Amino acid sequence: MDKIREILLYFAAAMAVFALICAVYQAMNDKVASAGLLSAIFLVCVLVVYLPKLEILEAWGVKAHLVRTLDEADEILAKLRRLAVINAKSTYETVGIGQRWDGQSAVENQARLDEINAQLADFGLPERERRDLAENYVRLMGFDFYMHYVRTLERYFTFKRNALRMVGGRENNDAMKAEAASYDELLKDWRPNYNLFSQLATYSLEEELARVMPTKGLSENDRKGVEAFKNQILRLFNATKAKAGLTKEAATYLDTYKDQGGQDKQIIELFGFNPSEVR
């Protein structure tokens, strides 16, 4: 079909040249009517030959305009993506540092971060880069889990010792006095890593929990409770790492157990003892 079209265009071009020559000849012989007709034929042939080319040129112009528009859109999108990344970095840092001070809900804060992560995904930011942005925040959450763990256990050990000592002294119960003394020995060896915040980039939560785990002075009931507590913290943190953000369960856990009342609730669940009842 294209070959036939080319042949017709060549024929029209030849007719245009022939009509032009004839029109000039007729005009020179004062045959104005014939010259006018031949000129009209020339114009028609020229239009037949060049109109398709004009359409092609117009199409190229539209295409060039669209290419420029798309390039400008890509440039704008790239700028918006950079702004979104800057905003994400700032928000992760603000939430990670501020969550323990401003009293905001971990569930609400994580919902904000999930929206930011979805926005970055919409901008086409690869998952690896999104996870890198959340890395420091995730490690801050690991620090929070660790501090909750050691503070809760320290509160339990201290108040359980005090309760045993008080009741044992009042009732002159040697067994209770001996058990209170075992908690004294445990607390002497209790060495939480209070410098963990300065080691955010390198610490391993699993190793830190294993290091602070009491190795002596625990009753069987206490040992089971401490082990269950450690496994719970590790499970929540590992799920947080896998998501690159707090899971709903982890965020709810931090909201539920973050203050002193939450510590007592955790101690009751693990050990069946309420520090707040010690008088």
C-alpha positions as a printed Julia matrix, in Angstrom:
279×3 Matrix{Float64}:
  0.0     0.0     0.0
  2.84    2.38    0.83
  4.53    1.56   -2.49
  1.39    2.48   -4.47
  1.1     5.68   -2.46
  4.68    6.64   -3.35
  4.07    5.95   -7.05
  0.98    8.17   -7.02
  2.92   10.95   -5.28
  5.68   10.77   -7.89
  3.07   10.85  -10.65
  1.4    13.9    -9.07
  4.78   15.61   -8.78
  5.48   14.94  -12.47
  2.04   16.24  -13.41
  2.68   19.39  -11.36
  5.94   20.07  -13.24
  4.29   19.37  -16.61
  1.28   21.59  -15.77
  3.6    24.43  -14.7
  5.57   24.28  -17.96
  2.41   24.17  -20.02
  0.88   27.06  -18.04
  3.93   29.23  -18.74
  3.84   28.28  -22.44
  0.13   29.08  -22.75
  0.57   32.37  -20.94
  3.36   33.35  -23.33
  0.94   32.69  -26.2
 -1.77   34.83  -24.6
 -3.96   31.84  -23.87
 -4.92   33.06  -20.41
 -7.8    30.65  -19.82
 -5.66   27.6   -20.61
 -2.79   29.01  -18.54
 -5.16   29.55  -15.61
 -6.51   26.01  -15.81
 -3.04   24.54  -16.01
 -1.95   26.67  -13.02
 -4.88   25.32  -11.03
 -3.86   21.78  -11.98
 -0.31   22.63  -10.84
 -1.55   23.85   -7.44
 -3.71   20.77   -6.93
 -0.78   18.47   -7.73
  1.5    20.42   -5.38
 -1.05   20.08   -2.6
 -1.4    16.36   -3.28
  2.36   15.93   -2.99
  3.07   18.18    0.02
 -0.01   17.94    2.26
  0.98   14.48    3.64
  4.44   15.87    4.38
  2.9    18.84    6.17
  0.91   16.39    8.28
  4.1    14.51    9.12
  5.86   17.73   10.06
  2.91   18.7    12.22
  2.98   15.28   13.9
  6.7    15.69   14.57
  6.01   19.07   16.12
  3.34   17.6    18.42
  5.66   14.75   19.29
  8.5    17.12   20.11
  6.15   19.18   22.26
  5.0    16.06   24.1
  8.59   14.94   24.67
  9.46   18.34   26.16
  6.35   18.2    28.35
  7.18   14.69   29.55
 10.77   15.72   30.31
  9.49   18.65   32.35
  7.07   16.35   34.18
  9.89   13.91   34.97
 11.99   16.78   36.31
  9.13   17.97   38.53
  8.52   14.41   39.73
 12.22   14.02   40.58
 12.1    17.23   42.63
  8.97   16.07   44.44
 10.63   12.72   45.13
 13.67   14.45   46.65
 11.39   16.6    48.82
  9.48   13.51   49.92
 12.74   11.8    50.92
 13.87   14.85   52.91
 10.48   14.99   54.63
 10.65   11.26   55.41
 14.12   11.57   56.97
 12.97   14.45   59.14
  9.78   12.7    60.22
 11.5     9.4    61.05
 14.03   11.27   63.18
 11.39   13.41   64.9
  9.15   10.45   65.68
 12.02    8.17   66.71
 13.54   10.66   69.15
 10.37   12.43   70.26
  8.12    9.44   70.85
  9.56    8.76   74.3
  9.24   12.42   75.36
  6.06   13.85   73.86
  3.64   11.19   75.12
  2.3    10.52   71.63
  0.85    7.13   70.81
  3.21    4.71   69.08
  0.23    3.45   67.06
 -0.58    6.98   65.82
  3.07    7.77   65.07
  3.51    4.54   63.12
  0.36    5.3    61.12
  1.98    8.6    60.05
  5.14    6.77   59.04
  3.17    4.17   57.1
  1.54    6.99   55.12
  4.97    8.47   54.36
  6.26    5.07   53.26
  3.25    4.67   50.94
  3.91    8.14   49.52
  7.55    7.23   48.81
  6.38    4.05   47.09
  3.99    6.11   44.92
  6.95    8.28   43.91
  8.75    5.15   42.76
 11.41    5.06   45.5
 12.8     1.5    45.62
 12.02   -0.6    48.69
 15.71   -0.86   49.62
 15.98    2.93   49.82
 12.77    3.16   51.85
 14.12    0.58   54.28
 17.38    2.52   54.57
 15.42    5.64   55.53
 13.68    3.71   58.31
 16.81    1.93   59.58
 17.73    4.37   62.35
 14.11    4.62   63.49
 13.86    0.82   63.74
 17.04    0.69   65.82
 15.63    3.4    68.09
 12.58    1.21   68.62
 14.93   -1.64   69.53
 16.52    0.65   72.12
 13.05    1.4    73.54
 12.29   -2.32   73.77
 15.59   -2.91   75.56
 15.05   -0.13   78.11
 11.51   -1.33   78.78
 12.9    -4.84   79.38
 15.65   -3.87   81.82
 13.58   -1.29   83.71
 10.7    -3.71   84.13
 12.94   -6.48   85.42
 14.87   -4.14   87.7
 11.6    -2.91   89.18
 10.45   -6.48   89.73
 13.7    -7.66   91.33
 13.9    -4.61   93.61
 10.31   -4.67   94.83
 10.22   -8.45   95.22
 13.34   -8.26   97.4
 11.84   -5.45   99.47
  8.58   -7.34   99.93
 10.38  -10.52  101.02
 12.63   -8.63  103.39
  9.73   -6.72  104.93
  7.49   -9.73  105.41
 10.37  -12.0   106.44
 11.5    -9.51  109.07
  8.0    -8.97  110.37
  7.24  -12.69  110.58
 10.82  -13.71  111.4
 10.7   -16.02  108.36
 14.22  -17.23  107.57
 13.22  -18.65  104.18
 11.91  -15.27  103.05
 15.02  -13.55  104.4
 17.2   -15.97  102.42
 15.17  -15.42   99.25
 15.47  -11.64   99.72
 19.25  -12.08  100.04
 19.29  -13.99   96.72
 17.71  -10.95   95.02
 20.42   -8.8    96.65
 23.05  -10.97   94.97
 21.18  -10.85   91.68
 20.99   -7.05   91.74
 24.71   -6.79   92.5
 25.42   -8.6    89.22
 22.7    -6.69   87.33
 24.55   -4.73   84.63
 22.22   -3.25   81.99
 23.87   -1.44   79.1
 22.82    2.13   79.77
 25.15    3.31   76.99
 23.15    1.48   74.34
 21.85    4.72   72.82
 25.39    5.66   71.81
 25.72    2.27   70.07
 22.61    2.49   67.9
 24.44    1.77   64.65
 26.13   -1.42   65.88
 24.22   -3.07   68.73
 22.47   -6.42   68.49
 19.31   -6.54   70.61
 19.5   -10.32   70.88
 23.07  -10.14   72.2
 22.24   -7.32   74.63
 19.28   -9.24   76.07
 21.4   -12.37   76.43
 24.15  -10.34   78.14
 21.82   -8.79   80.73
 19.95  -12.06   81.37
 20.49  -13.08   85.03
 22.45  -16.34   85.28
 22.06  -17.06   88.99
 19.77  -16.29   91.9
 16.57  -16.93   89.95
 13.82  -19.24   91.09
 12.3   -21.56   88.52
  9.24  -19.32   88.29
 11.39  -16.23   87.77
 13.55  -17.97   85.17
 10.49  -18.93   83.12
  9.06  -15.42   83.38
 12.33  -13.73   82.35
 12.78  -16.13   79.43
  9.22  -15.53   78.21
  9.75  -11.78   78.52
 12.96  -11.88   76.51
 11.4   -13.99   73.76
  8.41  -11.63   73.55
 10.66   -8.58   73.14
 12.78  -10.31   70.48
  9.7   -11.45   68.55
  8.22   -7.95   68.49
 11.51   -6.38   67.42
 12.23   -8.96   64.72
  8.76   -8.33   63.26
  9.51   -4.59   63.39
 12.77   -5.1    61.49
 11.03   -7.23   58.87
  8.45   -4.5    58.27
 10.96   -1.6    58.59
  8.55   -0.05   61.08
  6.53   -0.98   64.13
  3.93   -3.65   63.5
  0.47   -2.97   64.89
  1.18   -5.46   67.68
  4.53   -3.87   68.56
  3.12   -0.34   68.56
  0.18   -1.4    70.74
  2.6    -3.14   73.1
  4.69    0.03   73.55
  1.57    2.09   74.19
  0.29   -0.43   76.73
  3.45   -1.07   78.76
  5.57    2.07   78.34
  4.99    3.79   81.73
  5.3     2.58   85.34
  1.73    1.33   85.35
  2.54   -0.64   82.21
  5.63   -2.11   83.87
  3.53   -3.29   86.8
  0.99   -4.79   84.4
  3.81   -6.69   82.66
  5.23   -7.9    86.0
  1.83   -9.16   87.12
  1.4   -11.06   83.84
  4.88  -12.6    83.97
  5.44  -13.22   87.67
  2.09  -12.82   89.42
  3.47  -10.03   91.61
  2.34   -6.4    91.89
  5.07   -3.95   92.93
  2.51   -1.24   93.65
  1.05   -3.31   96.46
  4.32   -3.38   98.41
  3.93   -1.16  101.5
